[in-house]
CSV table of C-alpha atoms in Angstrom, one decimal:
chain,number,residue,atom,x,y,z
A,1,UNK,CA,285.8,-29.6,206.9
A,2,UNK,CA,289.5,-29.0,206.2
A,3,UNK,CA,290.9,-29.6,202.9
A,4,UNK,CA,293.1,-32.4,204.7
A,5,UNK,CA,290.1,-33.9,206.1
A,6,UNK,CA,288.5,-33.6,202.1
A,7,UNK,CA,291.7,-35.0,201.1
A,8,UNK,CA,291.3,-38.1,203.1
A,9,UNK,CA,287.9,-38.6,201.7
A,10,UNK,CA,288.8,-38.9,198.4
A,11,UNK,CA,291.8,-41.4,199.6
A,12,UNK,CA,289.1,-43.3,200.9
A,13,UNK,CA,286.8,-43.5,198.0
A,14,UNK,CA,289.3,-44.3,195.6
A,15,UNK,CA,290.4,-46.8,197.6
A,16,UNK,CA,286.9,-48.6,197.9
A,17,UNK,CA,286.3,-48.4,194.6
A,18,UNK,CA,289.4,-49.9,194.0
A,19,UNK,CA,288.9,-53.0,195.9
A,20,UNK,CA,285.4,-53.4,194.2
A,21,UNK,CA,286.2,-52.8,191.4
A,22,UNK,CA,289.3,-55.7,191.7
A,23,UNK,CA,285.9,-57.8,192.5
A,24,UNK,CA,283.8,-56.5,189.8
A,25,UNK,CA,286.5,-57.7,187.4
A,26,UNK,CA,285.8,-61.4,187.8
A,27,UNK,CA,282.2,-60.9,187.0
A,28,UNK,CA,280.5,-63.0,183.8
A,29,UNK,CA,279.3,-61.2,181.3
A,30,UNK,CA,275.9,-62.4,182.3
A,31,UNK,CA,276.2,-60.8,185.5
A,32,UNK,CA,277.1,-57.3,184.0
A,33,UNK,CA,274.0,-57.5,182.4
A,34,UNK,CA,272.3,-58.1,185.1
A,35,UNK,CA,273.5,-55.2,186.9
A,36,UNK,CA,273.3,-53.0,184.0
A,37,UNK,CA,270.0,-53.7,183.1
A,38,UNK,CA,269.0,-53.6,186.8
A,39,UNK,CA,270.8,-49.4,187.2
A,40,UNK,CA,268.7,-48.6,183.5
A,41,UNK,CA,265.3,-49.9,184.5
A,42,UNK,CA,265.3,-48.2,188.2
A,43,UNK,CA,267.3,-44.9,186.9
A,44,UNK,CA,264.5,-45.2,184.1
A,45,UNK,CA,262.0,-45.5,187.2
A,46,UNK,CA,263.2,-42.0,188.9
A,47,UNK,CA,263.2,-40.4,185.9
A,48,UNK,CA,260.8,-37.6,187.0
A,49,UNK,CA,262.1,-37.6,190.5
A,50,UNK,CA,265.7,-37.0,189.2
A,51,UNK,CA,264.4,-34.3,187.1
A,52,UNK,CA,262.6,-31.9,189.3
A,53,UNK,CA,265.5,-32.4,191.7
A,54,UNK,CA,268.0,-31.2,189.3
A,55,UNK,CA,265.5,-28.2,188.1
A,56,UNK,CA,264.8,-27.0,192.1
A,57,UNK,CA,268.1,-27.3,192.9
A,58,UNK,CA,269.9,-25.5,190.0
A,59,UNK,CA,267.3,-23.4,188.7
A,60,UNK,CA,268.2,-24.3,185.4
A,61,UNK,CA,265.7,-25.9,182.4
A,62,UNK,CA,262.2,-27.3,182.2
A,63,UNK,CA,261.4,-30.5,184.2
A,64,UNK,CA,259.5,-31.8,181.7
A,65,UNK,CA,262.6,-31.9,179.1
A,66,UNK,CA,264.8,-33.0,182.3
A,67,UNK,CA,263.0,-36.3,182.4
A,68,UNK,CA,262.9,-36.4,178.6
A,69,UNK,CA,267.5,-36.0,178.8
A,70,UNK,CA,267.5,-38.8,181.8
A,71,UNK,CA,264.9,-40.9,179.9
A,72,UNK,CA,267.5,-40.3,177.1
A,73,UNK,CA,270.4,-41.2,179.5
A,74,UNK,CA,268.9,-44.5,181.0
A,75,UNK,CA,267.0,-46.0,177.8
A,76,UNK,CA,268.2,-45.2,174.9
A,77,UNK,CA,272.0,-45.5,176.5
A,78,UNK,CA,270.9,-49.0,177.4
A,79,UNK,CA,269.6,-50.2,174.2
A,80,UNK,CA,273.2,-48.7,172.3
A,81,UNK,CA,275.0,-50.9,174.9
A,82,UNK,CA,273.4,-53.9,176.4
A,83,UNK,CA,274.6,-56.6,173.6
A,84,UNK,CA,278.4,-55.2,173.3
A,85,UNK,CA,280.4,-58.0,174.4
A,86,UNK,CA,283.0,-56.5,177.0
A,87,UNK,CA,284.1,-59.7,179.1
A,88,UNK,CA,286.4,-62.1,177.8
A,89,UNK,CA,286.8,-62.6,174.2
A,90,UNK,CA,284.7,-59.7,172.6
A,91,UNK,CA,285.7,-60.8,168.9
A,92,UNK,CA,287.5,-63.5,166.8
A,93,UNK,CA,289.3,-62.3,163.7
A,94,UNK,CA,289.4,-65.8,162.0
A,95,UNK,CA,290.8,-64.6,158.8
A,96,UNK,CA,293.6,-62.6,160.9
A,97,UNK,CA,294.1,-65.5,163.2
A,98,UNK,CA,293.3,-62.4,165.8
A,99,UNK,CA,291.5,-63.1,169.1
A,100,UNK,CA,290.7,-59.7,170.9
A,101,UNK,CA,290.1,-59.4,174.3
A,102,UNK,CA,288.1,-57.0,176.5
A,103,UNK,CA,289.7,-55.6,179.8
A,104,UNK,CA,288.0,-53.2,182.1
A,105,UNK,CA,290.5,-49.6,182.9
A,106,UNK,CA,289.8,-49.9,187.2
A,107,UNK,CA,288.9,-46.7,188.6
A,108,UNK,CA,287.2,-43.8,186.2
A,109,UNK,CA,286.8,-40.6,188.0
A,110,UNK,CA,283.5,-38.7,186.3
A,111,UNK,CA,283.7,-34.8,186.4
A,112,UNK,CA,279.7,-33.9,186.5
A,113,UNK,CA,278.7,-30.3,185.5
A,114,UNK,CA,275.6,-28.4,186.9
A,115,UNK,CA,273.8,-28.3,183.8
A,116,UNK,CA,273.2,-32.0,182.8
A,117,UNK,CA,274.0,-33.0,186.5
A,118,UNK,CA,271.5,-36.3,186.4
A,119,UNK,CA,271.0,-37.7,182.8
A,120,UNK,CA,275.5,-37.2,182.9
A,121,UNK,CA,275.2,-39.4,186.2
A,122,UNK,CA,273.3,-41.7,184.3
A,123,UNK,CA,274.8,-42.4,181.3
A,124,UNK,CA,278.5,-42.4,182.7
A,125,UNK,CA,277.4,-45.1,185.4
A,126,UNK,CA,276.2,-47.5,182.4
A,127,UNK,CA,279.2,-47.1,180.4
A,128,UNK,CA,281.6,-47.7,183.7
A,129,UNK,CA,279.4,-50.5,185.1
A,130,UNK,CA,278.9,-52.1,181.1
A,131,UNK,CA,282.7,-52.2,181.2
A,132,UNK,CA,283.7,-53.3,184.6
A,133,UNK,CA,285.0,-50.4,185.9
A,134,UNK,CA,284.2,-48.0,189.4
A,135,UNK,CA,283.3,-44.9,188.8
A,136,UNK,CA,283.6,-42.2,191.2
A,137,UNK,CA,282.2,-38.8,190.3
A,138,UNK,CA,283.2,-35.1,191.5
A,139,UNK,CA,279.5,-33.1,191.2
A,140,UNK,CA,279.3,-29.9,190.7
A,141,UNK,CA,278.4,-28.2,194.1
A,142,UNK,CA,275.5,-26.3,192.5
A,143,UNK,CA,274.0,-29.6,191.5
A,144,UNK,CA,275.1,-31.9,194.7
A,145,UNK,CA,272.1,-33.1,195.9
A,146,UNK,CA,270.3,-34.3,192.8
A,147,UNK,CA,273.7,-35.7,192.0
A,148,UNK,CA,274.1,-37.4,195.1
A,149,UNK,CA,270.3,-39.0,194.8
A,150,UNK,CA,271.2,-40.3,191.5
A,151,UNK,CA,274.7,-41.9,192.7
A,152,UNK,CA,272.3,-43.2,195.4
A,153,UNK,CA,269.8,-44.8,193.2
A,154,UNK,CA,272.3,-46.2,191.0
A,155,UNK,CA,274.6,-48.0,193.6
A,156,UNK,CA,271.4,-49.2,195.2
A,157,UNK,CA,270.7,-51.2,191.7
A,158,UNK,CA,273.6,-52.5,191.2
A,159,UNK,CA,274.4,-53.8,194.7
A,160,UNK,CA,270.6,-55.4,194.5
A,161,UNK,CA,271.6,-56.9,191.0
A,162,UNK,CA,274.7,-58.7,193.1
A,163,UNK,CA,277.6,-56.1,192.6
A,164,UNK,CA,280.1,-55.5,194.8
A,165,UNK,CA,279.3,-52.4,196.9
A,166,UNK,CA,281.1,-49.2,196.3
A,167,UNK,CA,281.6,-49.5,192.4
A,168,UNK,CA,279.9,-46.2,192.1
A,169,UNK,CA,280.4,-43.2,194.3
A,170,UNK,CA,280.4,-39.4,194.8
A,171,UNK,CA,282.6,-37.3,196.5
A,172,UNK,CA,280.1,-35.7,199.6
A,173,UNK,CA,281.6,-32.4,199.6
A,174,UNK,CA,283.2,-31.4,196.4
A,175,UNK,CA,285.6,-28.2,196.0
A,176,UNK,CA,288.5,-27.5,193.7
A,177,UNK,CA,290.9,-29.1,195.8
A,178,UNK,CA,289.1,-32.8,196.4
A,179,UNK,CA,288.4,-32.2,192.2
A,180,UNK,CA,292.0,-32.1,191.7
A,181,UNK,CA,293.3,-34.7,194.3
A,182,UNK,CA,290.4,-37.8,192.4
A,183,UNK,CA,292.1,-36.4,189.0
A,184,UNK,CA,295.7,-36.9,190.6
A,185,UNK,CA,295.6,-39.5,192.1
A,186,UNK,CA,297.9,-42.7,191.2
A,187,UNK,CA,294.4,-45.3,191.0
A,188,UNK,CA,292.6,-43.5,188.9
A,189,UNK,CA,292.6,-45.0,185.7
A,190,UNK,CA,290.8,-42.3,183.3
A,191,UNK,CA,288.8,-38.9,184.0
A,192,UNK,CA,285.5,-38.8,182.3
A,193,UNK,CA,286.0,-34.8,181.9
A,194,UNK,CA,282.2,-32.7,181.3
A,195,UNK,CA,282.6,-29.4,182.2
A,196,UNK,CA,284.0,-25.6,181.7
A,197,UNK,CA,287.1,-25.4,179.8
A,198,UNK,CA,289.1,-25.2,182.8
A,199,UNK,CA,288.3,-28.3,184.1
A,200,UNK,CA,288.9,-30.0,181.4
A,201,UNK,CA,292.5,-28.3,181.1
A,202,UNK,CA,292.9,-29.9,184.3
A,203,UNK,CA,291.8,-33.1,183.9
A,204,UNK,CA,294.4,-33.2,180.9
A,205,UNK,CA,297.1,-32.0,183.0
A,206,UNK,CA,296.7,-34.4,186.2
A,207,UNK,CA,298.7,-37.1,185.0
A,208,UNK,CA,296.4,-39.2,184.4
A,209,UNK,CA,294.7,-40.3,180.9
A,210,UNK,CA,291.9,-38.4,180.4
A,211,UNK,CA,288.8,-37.7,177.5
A,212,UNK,CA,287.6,-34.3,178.2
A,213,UNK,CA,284.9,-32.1,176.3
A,214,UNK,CA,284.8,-28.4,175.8
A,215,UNK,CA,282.4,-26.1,174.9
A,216,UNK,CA,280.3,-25.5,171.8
A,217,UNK,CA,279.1,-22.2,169.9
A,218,UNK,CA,277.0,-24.4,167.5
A,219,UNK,CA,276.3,-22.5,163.8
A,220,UNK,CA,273.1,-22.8,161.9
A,221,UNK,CA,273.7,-22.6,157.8
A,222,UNK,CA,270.0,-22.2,156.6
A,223,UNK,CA,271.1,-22.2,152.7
A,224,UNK,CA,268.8,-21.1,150.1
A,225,UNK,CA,267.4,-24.4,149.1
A,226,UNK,CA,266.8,-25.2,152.7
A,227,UNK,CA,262.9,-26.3,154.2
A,228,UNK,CA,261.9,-23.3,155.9
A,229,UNK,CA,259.3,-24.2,158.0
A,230,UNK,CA,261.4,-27.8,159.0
A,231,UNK,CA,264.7,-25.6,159.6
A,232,UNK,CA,262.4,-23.3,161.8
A,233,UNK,CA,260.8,-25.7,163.8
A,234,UNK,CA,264.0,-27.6,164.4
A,235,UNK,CA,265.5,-24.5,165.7
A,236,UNK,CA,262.9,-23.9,167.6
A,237,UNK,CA,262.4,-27.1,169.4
A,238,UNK,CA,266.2,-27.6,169.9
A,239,UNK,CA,267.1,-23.9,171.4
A,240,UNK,CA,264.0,-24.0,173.6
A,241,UNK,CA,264.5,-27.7,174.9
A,242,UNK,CA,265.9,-27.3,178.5
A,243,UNK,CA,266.1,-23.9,178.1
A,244,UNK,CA,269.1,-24.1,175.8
A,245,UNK,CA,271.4,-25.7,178.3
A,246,UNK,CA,272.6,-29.0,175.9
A,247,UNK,CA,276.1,-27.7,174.7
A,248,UNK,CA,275.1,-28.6,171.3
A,249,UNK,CA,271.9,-26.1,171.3
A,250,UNK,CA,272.2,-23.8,168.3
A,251,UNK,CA,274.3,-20.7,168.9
A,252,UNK,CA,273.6,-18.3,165.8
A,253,UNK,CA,271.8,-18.8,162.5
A,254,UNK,CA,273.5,-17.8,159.4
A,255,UNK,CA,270.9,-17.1,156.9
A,256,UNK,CA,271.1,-17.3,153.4
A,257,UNK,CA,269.2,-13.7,152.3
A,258,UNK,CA,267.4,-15.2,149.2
A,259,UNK,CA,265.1,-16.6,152.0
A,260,UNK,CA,265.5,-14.4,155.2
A,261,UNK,CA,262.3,-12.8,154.8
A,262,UNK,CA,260.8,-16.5,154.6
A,263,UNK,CA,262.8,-17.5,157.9
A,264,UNK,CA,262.2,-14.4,159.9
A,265,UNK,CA,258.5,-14.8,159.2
A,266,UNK,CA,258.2,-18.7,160.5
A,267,UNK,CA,260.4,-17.6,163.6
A,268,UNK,CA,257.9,-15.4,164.4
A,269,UNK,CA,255.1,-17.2,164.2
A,270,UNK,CA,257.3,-19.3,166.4
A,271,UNK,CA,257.1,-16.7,169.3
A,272,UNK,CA,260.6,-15.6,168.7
A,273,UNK,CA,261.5,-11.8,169.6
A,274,UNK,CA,263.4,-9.7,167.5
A,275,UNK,CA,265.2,-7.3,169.6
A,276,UNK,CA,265.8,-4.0,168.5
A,277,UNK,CA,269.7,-2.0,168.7
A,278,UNK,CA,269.0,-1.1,172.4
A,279,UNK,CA,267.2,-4.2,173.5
A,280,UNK,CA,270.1,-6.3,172.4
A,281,UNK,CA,273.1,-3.9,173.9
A,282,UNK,CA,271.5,-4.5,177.1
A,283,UNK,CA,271.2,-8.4,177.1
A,284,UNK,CA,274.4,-8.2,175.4
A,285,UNK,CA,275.9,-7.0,178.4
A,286,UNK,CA,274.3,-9.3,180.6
A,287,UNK,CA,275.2,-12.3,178.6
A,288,UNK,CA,278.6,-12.2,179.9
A,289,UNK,CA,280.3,-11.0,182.9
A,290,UNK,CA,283.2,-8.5,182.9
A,291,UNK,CA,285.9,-11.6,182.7
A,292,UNK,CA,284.0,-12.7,179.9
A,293,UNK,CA,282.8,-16.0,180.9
A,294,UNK,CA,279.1,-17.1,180.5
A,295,UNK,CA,276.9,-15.0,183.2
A,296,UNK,CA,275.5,-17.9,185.4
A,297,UNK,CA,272.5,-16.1,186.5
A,298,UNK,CA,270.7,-15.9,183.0
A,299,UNK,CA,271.4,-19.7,182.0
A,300,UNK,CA,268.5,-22.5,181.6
A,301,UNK,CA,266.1,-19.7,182.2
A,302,UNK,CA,263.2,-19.2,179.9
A,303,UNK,CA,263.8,-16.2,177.3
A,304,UNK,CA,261.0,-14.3,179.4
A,305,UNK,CA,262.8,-14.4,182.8
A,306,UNK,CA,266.2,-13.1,180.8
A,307,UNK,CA,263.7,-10.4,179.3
A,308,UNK,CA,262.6,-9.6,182.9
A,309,UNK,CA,266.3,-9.9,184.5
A,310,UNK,CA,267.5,-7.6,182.2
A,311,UNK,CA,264.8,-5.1,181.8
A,312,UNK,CA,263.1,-5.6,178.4
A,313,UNK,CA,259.6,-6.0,177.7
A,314,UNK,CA,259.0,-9.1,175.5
A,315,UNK,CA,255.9,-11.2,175.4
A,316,UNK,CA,255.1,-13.8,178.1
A,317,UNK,CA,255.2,-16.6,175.6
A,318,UNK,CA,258.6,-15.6,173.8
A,319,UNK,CA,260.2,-18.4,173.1
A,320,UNK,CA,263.6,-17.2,171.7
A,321,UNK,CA,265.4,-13.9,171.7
A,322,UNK,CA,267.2,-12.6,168.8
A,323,UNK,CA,269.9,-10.2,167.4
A,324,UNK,CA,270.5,-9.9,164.3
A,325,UNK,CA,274.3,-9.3,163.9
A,326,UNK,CA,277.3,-8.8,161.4
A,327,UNK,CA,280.4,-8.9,163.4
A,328,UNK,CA,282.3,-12.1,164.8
A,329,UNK,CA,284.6,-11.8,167.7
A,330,UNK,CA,285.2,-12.7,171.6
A,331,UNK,CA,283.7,-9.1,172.8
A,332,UNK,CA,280.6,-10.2,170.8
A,333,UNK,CA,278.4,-12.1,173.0
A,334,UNK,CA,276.0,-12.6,170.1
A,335,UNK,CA,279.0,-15.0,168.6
A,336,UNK,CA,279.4,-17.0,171.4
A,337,UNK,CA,277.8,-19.4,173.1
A,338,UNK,CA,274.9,-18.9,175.4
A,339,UNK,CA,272.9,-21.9,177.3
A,340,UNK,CA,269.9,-19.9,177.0
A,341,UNK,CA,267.4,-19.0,174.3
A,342,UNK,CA,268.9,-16.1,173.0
A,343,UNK,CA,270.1,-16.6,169.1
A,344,UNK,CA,272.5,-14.3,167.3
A,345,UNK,CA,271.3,-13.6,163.7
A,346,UNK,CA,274.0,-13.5,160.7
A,347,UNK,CA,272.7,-12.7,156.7
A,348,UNK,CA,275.1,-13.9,154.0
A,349,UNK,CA,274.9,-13.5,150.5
A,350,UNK,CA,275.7,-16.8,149.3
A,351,UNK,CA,276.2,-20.3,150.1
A,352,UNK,CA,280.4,-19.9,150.1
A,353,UNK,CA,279.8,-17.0,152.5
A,354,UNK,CA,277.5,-19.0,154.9
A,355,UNK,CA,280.2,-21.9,155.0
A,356,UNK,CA,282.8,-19.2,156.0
A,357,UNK,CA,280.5,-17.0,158.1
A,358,UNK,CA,280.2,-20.5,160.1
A,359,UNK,CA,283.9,-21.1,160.3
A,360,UNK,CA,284.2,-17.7,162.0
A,361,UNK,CA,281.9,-18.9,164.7
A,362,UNK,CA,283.3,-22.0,165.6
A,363,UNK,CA,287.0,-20.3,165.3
A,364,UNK,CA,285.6,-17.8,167.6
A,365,UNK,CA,284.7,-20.7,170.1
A,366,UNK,CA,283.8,-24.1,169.9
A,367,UNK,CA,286.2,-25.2,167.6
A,368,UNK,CA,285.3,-28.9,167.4
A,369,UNK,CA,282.0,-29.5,168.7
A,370,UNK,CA,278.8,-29.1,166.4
A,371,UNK,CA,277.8,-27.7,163.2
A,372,UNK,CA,274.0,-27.8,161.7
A,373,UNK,CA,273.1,-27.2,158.1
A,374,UNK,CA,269.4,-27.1,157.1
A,375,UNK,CA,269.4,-27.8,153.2
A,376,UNK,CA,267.8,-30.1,150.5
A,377,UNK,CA,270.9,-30.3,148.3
A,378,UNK,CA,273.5,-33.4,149.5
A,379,UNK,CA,276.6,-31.8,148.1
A,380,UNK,CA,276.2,-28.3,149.9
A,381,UNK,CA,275.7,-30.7,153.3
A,382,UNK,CA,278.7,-32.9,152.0
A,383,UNK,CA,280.6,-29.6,151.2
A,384,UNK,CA,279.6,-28.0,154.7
A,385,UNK,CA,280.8,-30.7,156.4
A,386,UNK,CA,284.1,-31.2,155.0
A,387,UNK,CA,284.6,-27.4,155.8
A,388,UNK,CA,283.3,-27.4,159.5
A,389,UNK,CA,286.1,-27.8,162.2
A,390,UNK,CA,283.8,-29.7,164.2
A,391,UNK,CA,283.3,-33.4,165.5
A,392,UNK,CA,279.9,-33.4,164.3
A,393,UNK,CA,278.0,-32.1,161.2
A,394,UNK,CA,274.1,-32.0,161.5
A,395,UNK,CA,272.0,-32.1,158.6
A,396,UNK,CA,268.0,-31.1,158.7
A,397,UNK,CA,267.9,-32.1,162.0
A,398,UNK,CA,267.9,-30.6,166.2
A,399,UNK,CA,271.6,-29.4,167.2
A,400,UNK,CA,270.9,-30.1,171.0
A,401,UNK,CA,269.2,-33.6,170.2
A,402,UNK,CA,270.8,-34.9,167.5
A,403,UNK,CA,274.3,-34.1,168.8
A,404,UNK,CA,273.8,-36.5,171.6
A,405,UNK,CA,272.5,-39.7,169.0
A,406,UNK,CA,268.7,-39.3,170.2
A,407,UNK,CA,267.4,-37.4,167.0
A,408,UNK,CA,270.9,-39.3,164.6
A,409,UNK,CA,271.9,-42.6,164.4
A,410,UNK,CA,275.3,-41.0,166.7
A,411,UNK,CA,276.3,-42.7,169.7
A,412,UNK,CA,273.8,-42.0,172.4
A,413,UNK,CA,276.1,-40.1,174.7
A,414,UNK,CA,276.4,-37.6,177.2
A,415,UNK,CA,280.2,-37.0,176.7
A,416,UNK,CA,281.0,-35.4,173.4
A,417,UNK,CA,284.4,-35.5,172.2
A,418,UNK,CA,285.9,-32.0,170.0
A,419,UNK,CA,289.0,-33.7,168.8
A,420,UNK,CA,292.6,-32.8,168.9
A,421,UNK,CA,290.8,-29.3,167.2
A,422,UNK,CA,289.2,-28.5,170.3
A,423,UNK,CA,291.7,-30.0,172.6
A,424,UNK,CA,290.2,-33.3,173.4
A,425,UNK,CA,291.5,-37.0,172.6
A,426,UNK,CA,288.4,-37.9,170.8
A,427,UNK,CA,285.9,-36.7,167.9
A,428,UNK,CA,283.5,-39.6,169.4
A,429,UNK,CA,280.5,-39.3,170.9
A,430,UNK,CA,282.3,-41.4,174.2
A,431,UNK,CA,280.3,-44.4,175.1
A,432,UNK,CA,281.1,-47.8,176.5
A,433,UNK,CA,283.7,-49.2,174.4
A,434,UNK,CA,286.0,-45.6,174.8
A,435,UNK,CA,286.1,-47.5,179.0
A,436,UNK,CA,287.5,-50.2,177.8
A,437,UNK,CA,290.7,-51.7,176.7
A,438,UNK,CA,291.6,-54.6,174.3
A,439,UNK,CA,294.3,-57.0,174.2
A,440,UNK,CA,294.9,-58.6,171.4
A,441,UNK,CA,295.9,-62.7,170.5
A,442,UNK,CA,298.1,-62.6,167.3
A,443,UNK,CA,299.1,-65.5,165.6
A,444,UNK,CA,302.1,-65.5,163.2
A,445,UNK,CA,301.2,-65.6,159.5
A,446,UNK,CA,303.7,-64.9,157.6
């Protein structure tokens, strides 16, 4: 297929979308429901299938936390949505004498990456669909088919719950050119932007508006007042869930030494591996390739398949790999982020040091995604978090899973924003009311 030919496709579906969605518009809010509910309970229903679709197909994660992320995706995005009003008058400001009103955008393009490639599907379907918009996505090609059987599913709902056809769609063959032309193109409305850096520096520079997400290099504080074993089992739970593929999986612990020996102990008992000087120099270098982006071929995979594609010997049942560490920079893969269970390991010697030890990280990369602080004290979390250059400050809780609102009372999402600090338009986790716009009634009161 030429790239005129793949050109023409995407003419095509933007222009279906279009005329749906100029349909779609008319719709009650009762019928949105309808067809919301309708793309939750059967995207709910393929949950599995989705899941081991995405896992063949990429290699990447565990099935059994797949299905957990597109449960995630269809449910608990559901329940955050399904009674915001989004048609007609969403909200009378009586005392203001304001009446605000809820229009849809049109056409949202939806960048999908290969490591969330269903539960993203999902989740940016309900928040297009909630709002009255068409979506079409651009999948990643190492994810196309499972991407292309969720798009299926979806479409299938909402046509059965009495939408127009073609409101949600998926570019067939995707490369960087039919990427591009959705992202340029004069009907798009907004890019829904969750992918590599570059991408999203793209979708910022089409022309049209766009909410992108970068990536994350999420830091641990474990301060000396902290609960050990809960810190530990958090950790745990969070780096090992999908194999450490959630963005907002923890990156390195920074451990207070008052109580290193008391963390290092419960990690072990945890099945993590502490790798020795020459252990880590080898996964080190196969953590990143030589232009220093993430090597593909180690992430989502269990931290005994990186053992055995690198040529350690670690434990079957290892769940996390570690290095303990002391310097902070690009060339140090330790201080970056790795969608895998491998952990860098940082001792400080007080609490003022752990706050700045943490700073260096997300400087380093992920400026504006995720910070975690395990301790019992409120003003060392309230201190941490006013520190952090990051969109979201975790406190005794799972970076991967309470980044995304399932372990928080966040926004459930799939889409989360880094701010102006890390080059986004948004420090929200983006949900259904980022899709649409408001007009606004004013009467004069002065």
């Amino acid at each position: 297929m030429t790239e005129v030919i793949k050109v023409k496709e995407i003419e095509t579906l933007v222009e279906t979308a279009k005329k749906a969605q100029a349909k779609y518009e008319n719709y009650t809010q009762e019928q949105v429901d309808a067809i919301v509910k309708n793309v939750y309970q059967k995207t709910l229903d393929n949950a599995e299938k989705l899941a081991i679709s995405a896992n063949e197909e990429t290699g990447f994660g565990k099935v059994s936390d797949k299905i957990i992320k597109n449960t995630f995706a269809s449910e608990q995005v559901y329940e955050s949505i399904k009674d915001l009003p989004t048609v007609g008058v969403i909200n009378r400001r009586k005392e203001d004498k304001i009446i605000e009103i809820g229009i849809p955008l049109g056409v949202v393009a939806g960048l999908i990456p290969s490591t969330n490639p269903t539960a993203t599907v999902i989740f940016k379907s309900l928040i297009a669909l909630k709002t009255r918009n068409a979506i079409v996505f651009s999948p990643h090609p190492k994810a196309l088919k499972s991407i292309l059987m969720a798009v299926e599913i979806i479409e299938k709902a909402a046509v059965e719950a009495g939408a127009p056809a073609g409101l949600v769609q998926v570019i067939q063959e995707p490369t960087l050119d039919a990427t591009s032309a959705l992202m340029k193109h004069a009907d798009v409305s907004l890019i829904l932007a969750t992918g590599g850096k570059a991408m999203v520096q793209a979708a910022y520079s089409s022309g049209n508006p766009a909410i992108g997400v970068g990536p994350g290099n999420v830091p641990v504080l474990i301060d000396a007042t902290a609960d050990i074993p809960h810190a530990i089992d958090c950790v745990i739970s969070s780096k090992t869930f999908d194999n450490g593929i959630i963005c907002a999986s923890e990156q390195a612990l920074v451990v207070d030494k008052t109580v290193k020996e008391a963390v290092i102990e419960q990690l072990k008992a945890k099945k993590a591996y502490f790798m020795n000087e020459e252990e880590s120099a080898k996964v080190s270098q196969f953590i990143l390739r030589e232009t220093g982006t993430l090597n593909p071929d180690i992430v989502g995979k269990s931290a005994s398949d990186v053992a055995k594609l690198v040529g350690i010997s670690v434990p079957e049942e290892t769940s996390i790999l570690i290095s303990e560490q002391t310097e902070i920079g690009h060339h140090n893969p330790y201080s970056r982020e790795k969608l895998t269970p491998i952990l860098g390991l940082f001792t400080v010697d007080s609490f003022e040091n752990g706050v700045e030890t943490c700073k260096a990280l997300l400087a380093n990369e992920g400026t504006g995604h995720t910070a975690v602080i395990h301790t019992t004290t409120d003003a060392n979390a309230e201190i941490f978090g006013l520190e952090m250059r990051a969109s979201r400050i975790l406190v005794n809780t799972l970076g991967a899973l309470g980044a995304i609102g399932a372990t928080t009372k966040l926004a459930p999402s799939m889409t989360l924003g880094c701010g102006a600090m890390g080059g986004s338009s948004t420090t929200d986790n983006v949900t259904a009311h980022h899709l649409m716009n408001v007009k606004r009634i004013a009467y004069g009161v002065e």
